[in-house]
Amino acid sequence: MAQTPDRLRLGVNIDHVATVRNARGGAVPDPLRAALMVQEAGADGITAHLREDRRHIRDDDIARLMEQLSIPLNFEMAATEEMQAIALRHPPHAVCIVPEKREERTTEGGLEVAGEEKRLAAFIAPLREAGCRVSLFVAADEAQIRASARIGAAVVELHTGAYCDFHVEGKSGERDGELARLRDMAALAAELGLEVHAGHGLSYDTVGPIAALPQVVELNIGHFLVGEAIFVGLPAAMAEMRRLMDAARSAP
Ligand code: PXP
């Protein structure tokens, strides 16, 4: 897959609009309304994670997004039979396979691809046949990336959570080490023919060095944008993120 280093796509994850809705039950705020608003504001795609426990996005949110969006939907899901059946019922543009543990607050760590190569190859085969672009959410780890290429994934999404956590904790040495790993693994993934995405935990403060990685063609960002939207609104939050991405991309 050819890499397009100049135009970096921004996928907006609207899970946490649903988190706020679900805090009270009911129907508002509606994640579909947020998705349509960021679509209008120039997002390149919408990401939504249907978790096993339905803590934020619900099945009918996915159905409504599929029906009403005109930009691509990136459907995040665990590698379970239930999620595979949902994705195959109405195949989205892309599926991103993520690890999922019931007790975690958010997706911690990347998918174990190397240790589960056979099972995951069989799991993604029908999704690929149905026309979905299959993405695997992996840590910046050579074994996981090589295994992702071997099983025929189209995309790897590099997990930027550790890099962002080190930044927030003021651990600049560890942050720079993780950034170097992300840089090397983005290059390796592209060399192996994988399209490279990145995401998790990104904010205005952390997006620049990731946006500057030339092999990365898409960022998926959610929690920070939804939080910032409380203060400035979603389109303004997205526009500022876009500006920072473009600035990092065009810096010499
Ligand atoms: N990419 C993947 C694969 C994710 O699981 C998530 C979180 O759902 C994100 C990106 C977005 O992370 P955040 O909400 O921290 O921006």
XYZ file of N, CA and C and ligand atoms in Angstrom:
772
model
N 0.852 -1.200 0.000
C 0.000 0.000 0.000
C 0.882 1.243 0.000
N 0.633 2.102 -0.979
C 1.463 3.305 -1.082
C 1.231 4.219 0.120
N 2.265 4.850 0.608
C 2.128 5.792 1.719
C 1.957 7.190 1.133
N 1.119 7.994 1.761
C 0.924 9.373 1.297
C 1.357 10.300 2.421
N 2.644 10.649 2.440
C 3.190 11.330 3.604
C 2.673 12.741 3.823
N 2.142 13.410 2.799
C 1.810 14.823 2.989
C 0.499 15.051 3.741
N -0.560 14.406 3.313
C -1.864 14.662 3.937
C -2.147 13.606 5.024
N -2.107 14.066 6.261
C -2.349 13.171 7.389
C -3.841 13.181 7.690
N -4.453 12.015 7.744
C -5.896 11.952 8.011
C -6.154 12.033 9.524
N -7.261 12.655 9.863
C -7.684 12.716 11.261
C -9.007 11.968 11.414
N -8.942 10.876 12.166
C -10.152 10.139 12.524
C -10.546 10.559 13.935
N -11.803 10.882 14.116
C -12.256 11.339 15.439
C -13.042 10.211 16.115
N -12.581 9.880 17.309
C -13.238 8.828 18.093
C -14.305 9.466 18.990
N -15.558 9.032 18.803
C -16.664 9.697 19.510
C -17.186 8.858 20.695
N -16.406 7.872 21.125
C -16.835 6.999 22.235
C -17.271 7.781 23.468
N -16.504 8.844 23.781
C -16.752 9.464 25.084
C -17.898 10.471 25.082
N -18.449 10.739 23.901
C -19.747 11.418 23.874
C -20.779 10.422 24.421
N -20.614 9.179 24.022
C -21.522 8.135 24.524
C -21.299 7.870 26.012
N -20.059 8.023 26.476
C -19.802 7.844 27.917
C -20.635 8.834 28.725
N -20.650 10.080 28.265
C -21.417 11.116 28.982
C -22.918 10.808 28.888
N -23.371 10.412 27.717
C -24.792 10.032 27.569
C -25.155 8.933 28.567
N -24.294 7.903 28.613
C -24.644 6.723 29.407
C -24.578 6.989 30.913
N -23.877 8.081 31.284
C -23.811 8.407 32.711
C -25.205 8.639 33.279
N -26.150 9.034 32.415
C -27.518 9.279 32.862
C -28.541 8.384 32.163
N -28.067 7.439 31.332
C -29.031 6.707 30.517
C -29.564 7.676 29.478
N -30.655 7.368 28.847
C -31.267 8.319 27.914
C -30.516 8.446 26.602
N -30.779 9.554 25.919
C -30.349 9.658 24.525
C -29.373 10.789 24.249
N -29.090 11.636 25.243
C -28.209 12.790 24.987
C -27.023 12.809 25.948
N -25.864 13.328 25.499
C -25.569 13.774 24.134
C -25.436 12.589 23.184
N -25.858 12.811 21.950
C -25.925 11.733 20.967
C -24.597 11.633 20.201
N -23.917 10.490 20.271
C -22.644 10.365 19.540
C -22.790 10.512 18.025
N -23.975 10.187 17.501
C -24.181 10.386 16.060
C -24.164 11.873 15.720
N -24.771 12.674 16.580
C -24.758 14.132 16.332
C -23.313 14.640 16.337
N -22.514 14.142 17.279
C -21.099 14.543 17.331
C -20.376 14.101 16.052
N -20.672 12.890 15.602
C -20.003 12.369 14.396
C -20.360 13.220 13.174
N -21.644 13.578 13.075
C -22.070 14.385 11.923
C -21.456 15.782 11.991
N -21.305 16.277 13.216
C -20.711 17.611 13.386
C -19.233 17.611 12.983
N -18.485 16.580 13.393
C -17.066 16.581 13.018
C -16.887 16.228 11.539
N -17.822 15.461 11.009
C -17.794 15.214 9.554
C -17.916 16.538 8.804
N -18.880 17.338 9.231
C -19.112 18.651 8.634
C -17.871 19.548 8.787
N -17.184 19.370 9.914
C -16.013 20.216 10.205
C -14.743 19.702 9.526
N -14.856 18.599 8.770
C -13.703 18.168 7.974
C -12.951 16.955 8.489
N -13.530 16.199 9.427
C -12.863 14.957 9.862
C -12.773 14.005 8.669
N -11.733 13.190 8.676
C -11.546 12.240 7.565
C -12.220 10.900 7.846
N -12.564 10.662 9.095
C -13.226 9.414 9.443
C -13.732 9.492 10.867
N -14.576 8.531 11.202
C -15.102 8.418 12.574
C -14.689 7.051 13.113
N -14.206 7.066 14.348
C -13.868 5.812 15.012
C -14.831 5.603 16.167
N -15.290 4.366 16.314
C -16.162 4.030 17.442
C -15.837 2.618 17.894
N -15.744 2.438 19.201
C -15.365 1.145 19.789
C -16.582 0.542 20.476
N -17.086 -0.540 19.925
C -18.188 -1.264 20.563
C -17.570 -2.283 21.514
N -17.543 -1.933 22.787
C -16.928 -2.844 23.758
C -17.914 -3.935 24.147
N -17.347 -5.026 24.603
C -18.161 -6.168 25.017
C -19.207 -5.743 26.069
N -18.805 -4.842 26.991
C -19.733 -4.446 28.057
C -20.610 -3.250 27.668
N -20.466 -2.752 26.421
C -21.277 -1.635 25.901
C -21.220 -0.434 26.844
N -20.059 -0.167 27.423
C -20.002 0.923 28.407
C -20.157 2.295 27.761
N -19.808 2.413 26.474
C -20.072 3.695 25.807
C -20.885 3.477 24.528
N -20.255 3.126 23.445
C -20.995 2.919 22.197
C -21.879 1.667 22.308
N -23.099 1.775 21.764
C -24.033 0.644 21.780
C -24.280 0.181 20.351
N -24.907 -0.973 20.233
C -25.134 -1.560 18.903
C -25.912 -0.599 17.993
N -26.924 0.060 18.547
C -27.721 0.936 17.675
C -26.946 2.193 17.268
N -25.921 2.577 18.044
C -25.067 3.697 17.611
C -24.307 3.289 16.339
N -23.794 2.079 16.359
C -23.038 1.605 15.176
C -23.970 1.558 13.966
N -25.174 1.048 14.171
C -26.126 0.959 13.048
C -26.436 2.363 12.504
N -26.645 3.320 13.400
C -26.981 4.679 12.941
C -25.784 5.350 12.266
N -24.577 5.098 12.798
C -23.373 5.667 12.165
C -23.214 5.103 10.756
N -23.392 3.789 10.649
C -23.247 3.135 9.332
C -24.232 3.723 8.327
N -25.433 3.994 8.818
C -26.496 4.471 7.943
C -26.274 5.913 7.499
N -25.780 6.738 8.414
C -25.844 8.183 8.159
C -24.532 8.880 7.841
N -23.409 8.196 8.091
C -22.129 8.866 7.806
C -21.805 8.797 6.328
N -21.156 9.852 5.835
C -20.639 9.735 4.467
C -19.119 9.621 4.453
N -18.479 9.775 5.613
C -17.032 9.514 5.698
C -16.847 8.108 6.290
N -15.646 7.532 6.126
C -15.457 6.148 6.569
C -15.636 5.947 8.074
N -16.216 4.804 8.419
C -16.312 4.396 9.833
C -15.228 3.355 10.112
N -14.456 3.631 11.128
C -13.442 2.702 11.615
C -14.042 2.050 12.866
N -14.422 0.795 12.730
C -15.135 0.074 13.788
C -14.115 -0.665 14.647
N -13.942 -0.184 15.876
C -12.986 -0.847 16.784
C -13.685 -1.968 17.513
N -13.016 -3.090 17.581
C -13.647 -4.254 18.216
C -12.612 -5.241 18.713
N -13.006 -6.036 19.697
C -12.159 -7.134 20.153
C -12.318 -8.305 19.182
N -11.360 -9.214 19.233
C -11.397 -10.366 18.312
C -12.294 -11.459 18.885
N -13.582 -11.156 18.941
C -14.540 -12.147 19.457
C -15.538 -12.486 18.350
N -16.160 -13.652 18.501
C -17.148 -14.086 17.487
C -18.320 -13.118 17.416
N -18.725 -12.606 18.588
C -19.869 -11.687 18.614
C -19.569 -10.443 17.762
N -18.380 -9.872 17.952
C -18.033 -8.642 17.228
C -17.828 -8.925 15.734
N -17.266 -10.087 15.453
C -17.063 -10.439 14.043
C -18.417 -10.521 13.323
N -19.393 -11.125 14.000
C -20.724 -11.266 13.384
C -21.344 -9.887 13.148
N -21.179 -8.977 14.105
C -21.732 -7.616 13.934
C -21.059 -6.927 12.746
N -19.731 -7.046 12.662
C -19.004 -6.386 11.559
C -19.394 -6.991 10.208
N -19.642 -8.289 10.203
C -19.965 -8.930 8.914
C -21.394 -8.645 8.469
N -22.267 -8.310 9.421
C -23.664 -8.020 9.068
C -23.733 -6.800 8.153
N -23.011 -5.737 8.513
C -22.933 -4.547 7.654
C -21.484 -4.121 7.648
N -20.653 -4.672 6.756
C -19.209 -4.406 6.848
C -18.870 -2.915 6.781
N -18.184 -2.404 7.818
C -17.747 -1.011 7.778
C -16.532 -0.854 6.870
N -16.153 0.388 6.604
C -14.962 0.654 5.793
C -13.747 -0.061 6.392
N -13.577 0.071 7.711
C -12.398 -0.508 8.361
C -12.781 -1.111 9.698
N -12.079 -2.158 10.074
C -12.189 -2.649 11.450
C -10.806 -2.568 12.072
N -10.774 -2.133 13.305
C -9.510 -2.068 14.035
C -9.638 -3.045 15.202
N -8.809 -4.070 15.184
C -8.901 -5.099 16.230
C -8.048 -4.650 17.408
N -8.687 -4.588 18.567
C -7.998 -4.110 19.772
C -8.105 -5.174 20.866
N -7.142 -5.165 21.805
C -7.293 -6.071 22.953
C -8.340 -5.470 23.876
N -9.018 -6.284 24.632
C -10.053 -5.742 25.505
C -10.114 -6.542 26.798
N -10.009 -5.818 27.889
C -10.182 -6.480 29.192
C -11.303 -5.752 29.897
N -12.194 -6.518 30.474
C -13.380 -5.946 31.101
C -13.030 -4.911 32.178
N -11.984 -5.200 32.953
C -11.697 -4.353 34.119
C -10.899 -3.097 33.775
N -10.400 -2.979 32.527
C -9.558 -1.821 32.220
C -10.411 -0.570 32.014
N -9.786 0.603 32.276
C -10.509 1.848 32.055
C -10.506 2.210 30.579
N -9.397 1.911 29.893
C -9.300 2.155 28.458
C -8.406 1.049 27.900
N -8.194 1.073 26.563
C -7.436 -0.013 25.951
C -5.970 0.082 26.353
N -5.571 -0.826 27.234
C -4.199 -0.798 27.753
C -3.347 -1.755 26.940
N -2.287 -1.236 26.368
C -1.363 -2.104 25.642
C -1.911 -2.500 24.283
N -1.024 -3.081 23.477
C -1.404 -3.453 22.124
C -1.891 -4.891 22.050
N -2.346 -5.230 20.866
C -2.859 -6.578 20.610
C -1.701 -7.569 20.548
N -1.897 -8.759 21.112
C -0.900 -9.818 21.000
C -1.134 -10.531 19.666
N -0.344 -10.155 18.681
C -0.501 -10.762 17.349
C 0.467 -11.934 17.208
N 1.715 -11.713 17.643
C 2.754 -12.730 17.430
C 2.392 -14.055 18.105
N 1.824 -13.967 19.296
C 1.489 -15.201 20.028
C 0.184 -15.827 19.567
N -0.560 -15.129 18.730
C -1.888 -15.628 18.340
C -2.060 -15.552 16.833
N -0.939 -15.767 16.152
C -0.937 -15.549 14.709
C -2.003 -16.364 13.982
N -2.061 -17.639 14.336
C -2.976 -18.534 13.611
C -4.435 -18.146 13.848
N -4.753 -17.921 15.124
C -6.142 -17.581 15.459
C -6.546 -16.259 14.800
N -5.648 -15.261 14.856
C -6.002 -13.951 14.294
C -6.066 -13.984 12.772
N -5.209 -14.783 12.152
C -5.261 -14.903 10.680
C -6.630 -15.435 10.273
N -7.103 -16.458 11.001
C -8.420 -17.040 10.685
C -9.526 -16.045 11.020
N -9.329 -15.269 12.085
C -10.358 -14.313 12.515
C -10.541 -13.191 11.496
N -9.430 -12.687 10.955
C -9.563 -11.520 10.052
C -9.907 -11.928 8.617
N -9.716 -13.212 8.281
C -9.933 -13.625 6.878
C -11.333 -13.254 6.378
N -12.419 -13.610 7.096
C -13.748 -13.240 6.575
C -13.982 -11.739 6.522
N -13.345 -11.004 7.426
C -13.498 -9.538 7.408
C -12.831 -8.969 6.165
N -11.652 -9.514 5.844
C -10.959 -9.071 4.620
C -11.801 -9.418 3.402
N -12.348 -10.642 3.407
C -13.164 -11.067 2.251
C -14.407 -10.196 2.096
N -14.918 -9.696 3.215
C -16.109 -8.829 3.167
C -15.759 -7.407 2.721
N -14.466 -7.142 2.514
C -14.057 -5.841 1.978
C -13.611 -4.831 3.023
N -13.524 -5.252 4.309
C -13.072 -4.318 5.349
C -11.558 -4.185 5.295
N -11.083 -2.972 5.512
C -9.649 -2.802 5.742
C -9.383 -3.210 7.178
N -8.535 -4.195 7.355
C -8.295 -4.697 8.711
C -7.042 -4.051 9.290
N -7.245 -3.420 10.441
C -6.170 -2.742 11.152
C -5.955 -3.469 12.478
N -4.709 -3.586 12.901
C -4.404 -4.200 14.200
C -3.749 -3.147 15.077
N -4.262 -3.015 16.299
C -3.778 -1.991 17.237
C -2.631 -2.600 18.037
N -1.406 -2.203 17.710
C -0.240 -2.883 18.296
C 0.706 -1.883 18.963
N 1.466 -2.405 19.917
C 2.544 -1.621 20.520
C 3.678 -1.492 19.507
N 4.581 -0.551 19.780
C 5.745 -0.368 18.899
C 6.740 -1.487 19.167
N 6.435 -2.650 18.638
C 7.176 -3.865 18.952
C 7.371 -4.662 17.663
N 8.629 -4.958 17.370
C 8.958 -5.565 16.077
C 8.221 -6.884 15.837
N 8.157 -7.728 16.861
C 7.522 -9.049 16.676
C 6.052 -8.881 16.302
N 5.370 -7.916 16.927
C 3.938 -7.720 16.648
C 3.732 -7.186 15.230
N 4.633 -6.340 14.808
C 4.477 -5.735 13.481
C 4.788 -6.745 12.389
N 5.831 -7.527 12.589
C 6.138 -8.572 11.591
C 4.994 -9.584 11.498
N 4.442 -9.941 12.651
C 3.329 -10.905 12.651
C 2.098 -10.299 11.968
N 1.861 -9.008 12.174
C 0.708 -8.339 11.540
C 0.821 -8.405 10.022
N 2.031 -8.194 9.525
C 2.237 -8.261 8.073
C 2.034 -9.701 7.583
N 2.551 -10.665 8.346
C 2.437 -12.077 7.909
C 0.991 -12.533 7.804
N 0.122 -12.045 8.694
C -1.261 -12.552 8.650
C -2.145 -11.756 7.697
N -1.582 -10.765 7.020
C -2.326 -10.104 5.950
C -3.148 -8.901 6.380
N -2.806 -8.293 7.530
C -3.483 -7.043 7.896
C -3.102 -5.978 6.869
N -4.044 -5.037 6.631
C -3.728 -3.936 5.714
C -3.024 -2.804 6.455
N -3.334 -2.708 7.750
C -2.936 -1.526 8.538
C -2.453 -1.976 9.917
N -1.453 -1.281 10.453
C -1.229 -1.362 11.904
C -1.460 0.037 12.471
N -2.169 0.078 13.597
C -2.281 1.336 14.327
C -1.339 1.241 15.521
N -0.369 2.130 15.559
C 0.618 2.110 16.643
C 0.032 2.759 17.889
N 0.173 2.079 19.005
C -0.389 2.528 20.288
C 0.519 3.624 20.861
N -0.011 4.832 20.949
C 0.792 5.955 21.450
C 0.551 6.223 22.938
N -0.187 5.331 23.600
C -0.560 5.556 24.999
C 0.644 5.685 25.920
N 1.635 4.826 25.768
C 2.794 4.859 26.674
C 3.565 6.167 26.477
N 3.760 6.534 25.217
C 4.447 7.805 24.911
C 3.713 8.981 25.581
N 2.389 9.002 25.474
C 1.618 10.118 26.057
C 1.669 10.076 27.579
N 1.565 8.889 28.155
C 1.618 8.778 29.627
C 2.952 9.280 30.154
N 4.059 8.873 29.513
C 5.383 9.335 29.963
C 5.457 10.862 29.882
N 4.862 11.427 28.833
C 4.891 12.887 28.681
C 4.151 13.552 29.849
N 2.956 13.048 30.135
C 2.133 13.644 31.191
C 2.825 13.507 32.551
N 3.513 12.381 32.749
C 4.200 12.145 34.034
C 5.533 12.879 34.122
N 5.902 13.599 33.069
C 7.158 14.358 33.080
C 8.396 13.478 32.952
N 8.215 12.241 32.472
C 9.362 11.332 32.307
C 9.904 11.476 30.892
N 10.699 12.525 30.696
C 11.065 12.863 29.316
C 12.004 11.826 28.695
N 12.866 11.204 29.506
C 13.759 10.176 28.960
C 12.968 8.993 28.424
N 12.029 8.510 29.245
C 11.194 7.365 28.814
C 10.324 7.763 27.619
N 9.804 8.974 27.652
C 8.967 9.444 26.538
C 9.773 9.437 25.235
N 10.983 9.949 25.292
C 11.792 10.015 24.072
C 12.194 8.623 23.598
N 12.416 7.710 24.555
C 12.722 6.325 24.187
C 11.550 5.696 23.456
N 10.340 5.928 23.977
C 9.146 5.352 23.344
C 8.915 5.992 21.973
N 9.176 7.291 21.880
C 9.028 7.972 20.589
C 10.004 7.395 19.559
N 11.205 7.087 19.994
C 12.186 6.491 19.073
C 11.701 5.116 18.604
N 11.114 4.344 19.533
C 10.574 3.027 19.137
C 9.431 3.205 18.139
N 8.559 4.185 18.402
C 7.440 4.433 17.478
C 7.974 4.817 16.101
N 9.035 5.622 16.093
C 9.622 6.074 14.830
C 10.182 4.874 14.051
N 10.933 4.025 14.747
C 11.536 2.862 14.085
C 10.461 1.888 13.604
N 9.444 1.689 14.432
C 8.419 0.700 14.079
C 7.495 1.209 12.970
N 7.292 2.525 12.901
C 6.521 3.078 11.775
C 7.280 2.816 10.478
N 8.592 2.982 10.527
C 9.406 2.757 9.322
C 9.383 1.269 8.947
N 9.521 0.400 9.946
C 9.502 -1.038 9.647
C 8.153 -1.458 9.057
N 7.065 -0.990 9.668
C 5.736 -1.376 9.194
C 5.547 -0.957 7.735
N 5.953 0.255 7.416
C 5.800 0.733 6.034
C 6.654 -0.099 5.082
N 7.847 -0.445 5.523
C 8.730 -1.286 4.709
C 8.097 -2.635 4.403
N 7.319 -3.140 5.376
C 6.656 -4.439 5.206
C 5.358 -4.307 4.409
N 5.026 -3.096 3.974
C 3.845 -2.893 3.139
C 2.577 -2.584 3.904
N 2.718 -2.337 5.212
C 1.542 -2.012 6.026
C 1.279 -0.510 5.984
N 0.001 -0.132 5.955
C -0.334 1.277 6.154
C -0.218 1.555 7.660
N 0.277 2.748 8.005
C 0.562 3.013 9.414
C -0.358 4.114 9.958
N -1.098 3.752 11.011
C -1.909 4.717 11.748
C -1.343 4.808 13.166
N -1.817 5.796 13.927
C -1.357 5.908 15.311
C -2.462 6.540 16.135
N -2.476 6.237 17.414
C -3.457 6.856 18.289
C -3.430 6.298 19.682
N -4.127 6.977 20.537
C -4.396 6.721 21.946
C -3.692 7.740 22.828
N -4.514 8.522 23.523
C -3.998 9.474 24.502
C -3.458 10.762 23.907
N -3.568 10.952 22.598
C -2.949 12.140 21.983
C -3.698 13.416 22.376
N -2.927 14.471 22.554
C -3.467 15.781 22.943
C -2.725 16.844 22.130
N -3.081 18.113 22.358
C -2.345 19.187 21.687
C -0.848 19.095 22.017
N -0.537 18.683 23.247
C 0.871 18.664 23.680
C 1.678 17.511 23.084
N 1.004 16.438 22.725
C 1.760 15.240 22.315
C 1.630 14.919 20.829
N 0.714 15.583 20.129
C 0.426 15.159 18.755
C 1.574 15.453 17.782
N 2.323 16.534 18.020
C 3.294 16.982 17.025
C 4.297 15.918 16.602
N 5.056 15.348 17.539
C 6.075 14.376 17.127
C 5.493 13.133 16.437
N 4.248 12.794 16.760
C 3.629 11.626 16.107
C 3.182 12.015 14.701
N 2.593 13.205 14.584
C 2.167 13.680 13.256
C 3.356 13.835 12.322
N 4.525 14.069 12.893
C 5.716 14.282 12.057
C 6.316 12.978 11.531
N 5.872 11.830 12.034
C 6.444 10.566 11.534
C 5.964 10.365 10.094
N 6.878 10.328 9.142
C 6.448 10.404 7.741
C 5.613 9.222 7.262
N 5.770 8.073 7.901
C 5.015 6.896 7.431
C 3.587 6.867 7.970
N 3.314 7.664 8.988
C 1.973 7.648 9.593
C 1.018 8.419 8.679
N -0.084 7.791 8.295
C -1.026 8.465 7.391
C -2.353 8.810 8.066
N -2.562 8.289 9.282
C -3.841 8.579 9.959
C -3.637 8.582 11.468
N -4.247 9.560 12.127
C -4.299 9.583 13.589
C -5.752 9.423 14.015
N -5.962 8.640 15.062
C -7.302 8.507 15.635
C -7.277 9.063 17.046
N -8.088 10.087 17.254
C -8.037 10.844 18.509
C -9.457 11.033 19.038
N -9.636 10.759 20.340
C -10.972 10.861 20.893
C -11.054 11.606 22.203
N -10.571 11.000 23.273
C -10.830 11.486 24.625
C -10.454 12.951 24.793
N -9.279 13.330 24.325
C -8.848 14.718 24.492
C -9.783 15.673 23.742
N -10.161 15.318 22.524
C -11.013 16.217 21.722
C -12.389 16.390 22.357
N -12.935 15.294 22.872
C -14.262 15.382 23.497
C -14.175 16.228 24.774
N -13.082 16.074 25.522
C -12.895 16.885 26.723
C -12.730 18.356 26.383
N -11.922 18.642 25.403
C -11.672 20.028 24.990
C -12.956 20.664 24.444
N -13.791 19.841 23.825
C -15.041 20.348 23.243
C -15.961 20.948 24.301
N -15.823 20.487 25.553
C -16.639 21.076 26.637
C -16.368 22.581 26.726
N -15.131 22.962 26.443
C -14.742 24.369 26.596
C -14.877 25.172 25.306
N -14.566 24.543 24.169
C -14.524 25.343 22.928
C -15.441 24.802 21.833
N -16.055 23.649 22.056
C -16.876 23.028 21.013
C -16.035 22.084 20.159
N -16.709 21.081 19.595
C -15.974 20.056 18.826
C -15.276 20.595 17.583
N -15.965 21.415 16.758
C -15.281 21.886 15.538
C -14.016 22.684 15.859
N -14.073 23.524 16.906
C -12.885 24.329 17.249
C -11.761 23.442 17.788
N -12.116 22.462 18.608
C -11.096 21.547 19.141
C -10.436 20.787 17.995
N -11.276 20.349 17.067
C -10.751 19.593 15.933
C -9.869 20.468 15.032
N -10.298 21.707 14.843
C -9.532 22.620 13.977
C -8.149 22.879 14.566
N -8.081 23.023 15.883
C -6.775 23.261 16.510
C -5.896 22.013 16.390
N -6.487 20.853 16.564
C -5.711 19.608 16.407
C -5.202 19.492 14.966
N -6.074 19.802 14.031
C -5.710 19.754 12.604
C -4.540 20.697 12.333
N -4.622 21.902 12.917
C -3.570 22.901 12.705
C -2.231 22.376 13.232
N -2.257 21.773 14.406
C -1.016 21.257 14.990
C -0.470 20.082 14.170
N -1.365 19.249 13.676
C -0.931 18.120 12.835
C -0.265 18.640 11.562
N -0.917 19.598 10.912
C -0.385 20.132 9.652
C 0.949 20.840 9.873
N 1.029 21.565 10.999
C 2.275 22.294 11.288
C 3.415 21.294 11.495
N 3.160 20.220 12.239
C 4.208 19.219 12.488
C 4.615 18.537 11.197
N 3.613 18.303 10.347
C 3.861 17.593 9.094
C 4.699 18.419 8.132
N 4.469 19.735 8.163
C 5.172 20.551 7.164
C 6.469 21.154 7.716
N 6.751 20.888 9.011
C 8.008 21.425 9.574
C 9.189 20.772 8.882
N 10.277 21.529 8.687
C 11.427 20.953 7.981
C 12.066 19.823 8.787
N -7.048 4.211 18.555
C -7.454 3.093 19.183
C -7.174 1.786 18.535
C -8.169 3.160 20.405
O -8.559 2.034 21.028
C -8.476 4.434 20.930
C -9.279 4.528 22.185
O -10.522 3.967 22.011
C -8.043 5.555 20.238
C -7.309 5.423 19.066
C -8.342 6.947 20.731
O -7.731 7.147 21.956
P -8.076 8.457 22.787
O -9.529 8.411 23.088
O -7.212 8.318 23.998
O -7.706 9.619 21.921
